[in-house]
Amino acid sequence: MNLSNGRIWPYAIAASIIAIFGACVATVFVANTLPVEKSDTYMMGYHEADAKANELLQAKILFEKHYKVEYVTQEFSTQKAVLSYKISDKDANPIDNANIKVVVTRPNNHKHDQELNNPKVQNGIYTFDSITLPQEGRWDIMAKVSVGELERFYNIKTDTRGMQAVEY
């Protein structure tokens, strides 16, 4: 069979279509095996957070008109990490009746999540029992702080290797 007289193009086009289809199937297969997890910046799925975005921002603004939250943890390490928050009113008076729920998590991976409840409270400083983290590196510390009807989310990015903690 002599393909030099122009009959090679249909075969080349068919081979290209099959190769492109194969690449698409491979892309979908590889993408489904990656450990992608939904965002939970506000301790809820991103669809719910997106739907409540205005409410969450208004709640934060209202909370901050009356109270102040500070992350006062001295050192964050993998061994015996102790988390502390200070809550005060706008006149710097300590608040001892707040409720705080904290989740310590790795970015984009919920395998090592640790939920902290029932802190010890002394003079407006809420201290949680020490935790042990399974690996070095970046961690997200997400807190939901409620005082009466007012509440806000206070999220921190920190690192066990001694880098500065930053609110996000």
Short mmCIF file of C-alpha atoms in Angstrom, two decimals:
data_model
loop_
_atom_site.label_atom_id
_atom_site.label_comp_id
_atom_site.label_asym_id
_atom_site.label_seq_id
_atom_site.Cartn_x
_atom_site.Cartn_y
_atom_site.Cartn_z
CA MET A 1 0.00 0.00 0.00
CA ASN A 2 1.45 3.33 -1.04
CA LEU A 3 0.50 6.19 1.34
CA SER A 4 2.54 8.85 -0.42
CA ASN A 5 -0.27 10.03 -2.68
CA GLY A 6 -2.18 11.89 0.10
CA ARG A 7 -3.96 9.08 1.89
CA ILE A 8 -1.79 9.46 5.08
CA TRP A 9 -3.71 12.54 6.33
CA PRO A 10 -6.84 10.68 7.44
CA TYR A 11 -4.67 8.32 9.49
CA ALA A 12 -2.74 11.22 11.02
CA ILE A 13 -5.92 13.05 11.93
CA ALA A 14 -7.46 9.90 13.46
CA ALA A 15 -4.27 9.24 15.47
CA SER A 16 -4.26 12.86 16.71
CA ILE A 17 -7.90 12.65 17.83
CA ILE A 18 -7.21 9.40 19.70
CA ALA A 19 -4.11 10.91 21.36
CA ILE A 20 -6.03 14.02 22.47
CA PHE A 21 -8.88 11.91 23.84
CA GLY A 22 -6.35 9.74 25.70
CA ALA A 23 -4.69 12.84 27.20
CA CYS A 24 -8.10 14.12 28.39
CA VAL A 25 -8.92 10.81 30.06
CA ALA A 26 -5.47 10.72 31.71
CA THR A 27 -5.93 14.31 33.00
CA VAL A 28 -9.28 13.49 34.59
CA PHE A 29 -7.91 10.31 36.15
CA VAL A 30 -4.85 12.06 37.64
CA ALA A 31 -6.92 15.02 38.89
CA ASN A 32 -9.30 12.69 40.74
CA THR A 33 -6.45 10.99 42.60
CA LEU A 34 -4.99 14.24 44.03
CA PRO A 35 -5.78 15.09 47.68
CA VAL A 36 -7.78 18.25 47.01
CA GLU A 37 -10.10 19.18 49.85
CA LYS A 38 -12.62 21.94 50.20
CA SER A 39 -11.82 25.18 51.96
CA ASP A 40 -13.06 25.54 55.51
CA THR A 41 -11.85 28.97 56.55
CA TYR A 42 -15.04 29.56 58.52
CA MET A 43 -15.36 25.99 59.82
CA MET A 44 -17.86 25.29 57.05
CA GLY A 45 -17.68 24.30 53.41
CA TYR A 46 -16.80 26.98 50.91
CA HIS A 47 -20.27 26.90 49.31
CA GLU A 48 -21.90 27.69 52.66
CA ALA A 49 -19.23 30.32 53.48
CA ASP A 50 -19.75 31.94 50.09
CA ALA A 51 -23.51 32.05 50.63
CA LYS A 52 -23.05 33.62 54.09
CA ALA A 53 -20.14 35.93 53.22
CA ASN A 54 -21.97 39.17 53.99
CA GLU A 55 -23.39 37.82 57.25
CA LEU A 56 -19.94 36.64 58.37
CA LEU A 57 -18.36 40.02 57.65
CA GLN A 58 -21.17 41.90 59.41
CA ALA A 59 -20.87 39.60 62.44
CA LYS A 60 -17.11 40.25 62.59
CA ILE A 61 -17.61 44.02 62.39
CA LEU A 62 -20.28 43.97 65.10
CA PHE A 63 -18.12 41.74 67.34
CA GLU A 64 -15.11 44.04 66.92
CA LYS A 65 -17.19 47.08 67.96
CA HIS A 66 -17.50 45.51 71.43
CA TYR A 67 -14.64 43.03 71.90
CA LYS A 68 -11.04 42.33 70.99
CA VAL A 69 -9.50 38.88 70.38
CA GLU A 70 -5.75 38.29 70.49
CA TYR A 71 -3.71 35.17 69.78
CA VAL A 72 -1.24 35.14 72.68
CA THR A 73 0.41 31.74 72.27
CA GLN A 74 4.08 32.05 73.25
CA GLU A 75 5.52 29.19 71.18
CA PHE A 76 3.98 26.85 68.64
CA SER A 77 5.82 23.54 68.23
CA THR A 78 5.04 19.91 67.46
CA GLN A 79 5.57 18.84 71.08
CA LYS A 80 3.16 20.10 73.72
CA ALA A 81 1.79 23.08 71.80
CA VAL A 82 -0.36 25.20 74.12
CA LEU A 83 -2.80 27.61 72.46
CA SER A 84 -3.93 30.77 74.23
CA TYR A 85 -6.27 33.61 73.32
CA LYS A 86 -6.99 36.84 75.15
CA ILE A 87 -10.48 38.32 74.96
CA SER A 88 -11.27 41.75 76.27
CA ASP A 89 -13.84 44.47 75.75
CA LYS A 90 -13.00 47.81 74.15
CA ASP A 91 -12.04 49.23 77.58
CA ALA A 92 -9.43 46.43 78.00
CA ASN A 93 -11.52 44.65 80.66
CA PRO A 94 -11.04 40.87 80.50
CA ILE A 95 -13.99 38.77 79.30
CA ASP A 96 -14.29 35.41 81.07
CA ASN A 97 -17.63 34.20 79.71
CA ALA A 98 -16.80 33.66 76.02
CA ASN A 99 -17.09 30.36 74.20
CA ILE A 100 -14.17 29.35 71.98
CA LYS A 101 -13.99 26.40 69.63
CA VAL A 102 -10.60 25.83 67.97
CA VAL A 103 -9.58 23.53 65.12
CA VAL A 104 -5.89 22.99 64.36
CA THR A 105 -5.42 21.72 60.81
CA ARG A 106 -2.89 21.40 58.01
CA PRO A 107 -3.62 23.53 54.93
CA ASN A 108 -5.63 21.48 52.42
CA ASN A 109 -5.41 18.27 54.45
CA HIS A 110 -7.81 17.21 57.20
CA LYS A 111 -6.05 13.99 58.14
CA HIS A 112 -4.41 15.55 61.23
CA ASP A 113 -7.25 17.84 62.39
CA GLN A 114 -7.51 18.40 66.13
CA GLU A 115 -10.52 20.08 67.70
CA LEU A 116 -10.03 21.88 71.00
CA ASN A 117 -12.80 22.72 73.45
CA ASN A 118 -13.16 23.65 77.12
CA PRO A 119 -10.19 25.95 77.73
CA LYS A 120 -9.05 27.09 81.15
CA VAL A 121 -10.00 30.73 81.67
CA GLN A 122 -8.08 33.17 83.83
CA ASN A 123 -8.37 36.94 83.61
CA GLY A 124 -9.63 36.89 80.02
CA ILE A 125 -6.96 34.47 78.80
CA TYR A 126 -8.31 31.21 77.39
CA THR A 127 -5.71 28.42 77.47
CA PHE A 128 -6.27 25.01 75.88
CA ASP A 129 -4.59 21.78 77.01
CA SER A 130 -1.38 21.01 75.18
CA ILE A 131 -1.52 19.08 71.93
CA THR A 132 1.06 17.10 69.99
CA LEU A 133 1.27 17.70 66.27
CA PRO A 134 2.26 14.81 64.00
CA GLN A 135 4.59 16.80 61.72
CA GLU A 136 6.58 19.99 61.34
CA GLY A 137 5.47 22.78 59.07
CA ARG A 138 2.58 25.13 58.40
CA TRP A 139 -0.64 24.84 60.38
CA ASP A 140 -3.92 26.74 60.33
CA ILE A 141 -5.54 27.52 63.67
CA MET A 142 -9.20 28.37 63.23
CA ALA A 143 -11.18 29.71 66.18
CA LYS A 144 -14.84 30.55 66.52
CA VAL A 145 -15.30 33.03 69.36
CA SER A 146 -18.75 33.77 70.80
CA VAL A 147 -19.67 36.25 73.51
CA GLY A 148 -23.41 36.18 74.08
CA GLU A 149 -25.09 36.64 70.69
CA LEU A 150 -21.97 38.08 69.05
CA GLU A 151 -19.49 35.84 67.29
CA ARG A 152 -16.56 35.95 64.93
CA PHE A 153 -14.00 33.67 63.34
CA TYR A 154 -10.36 34.32 64.18
CA ASN A 155 -8.02 32.35 61.93
CA ILE A 156 -4.24 32.15 62.23
CA LYS A 157 -1.58 30.74 59.91
CA THR A 158 1.49 29.64 61.83
CA ASP A 159 4.48 27.34 61.53
CA THR A 160 6.15 24.96 63.97
CA ARG A 161 9.57 26.04 62.67
CA GLY A 162 9.31 29.36 64.50
CA MET A 163 7.85 31.61 61.83
CA GLN A 164 5.49 34.41 62.80
CA ALA A 165 1.76 33.75 63.24
CA VAL A 166 -0.45 35.78 60.89
CA GLU A 167 -4.22 36.34 60.98
CA TYR A 168 -6.08 35.60 57.75
#
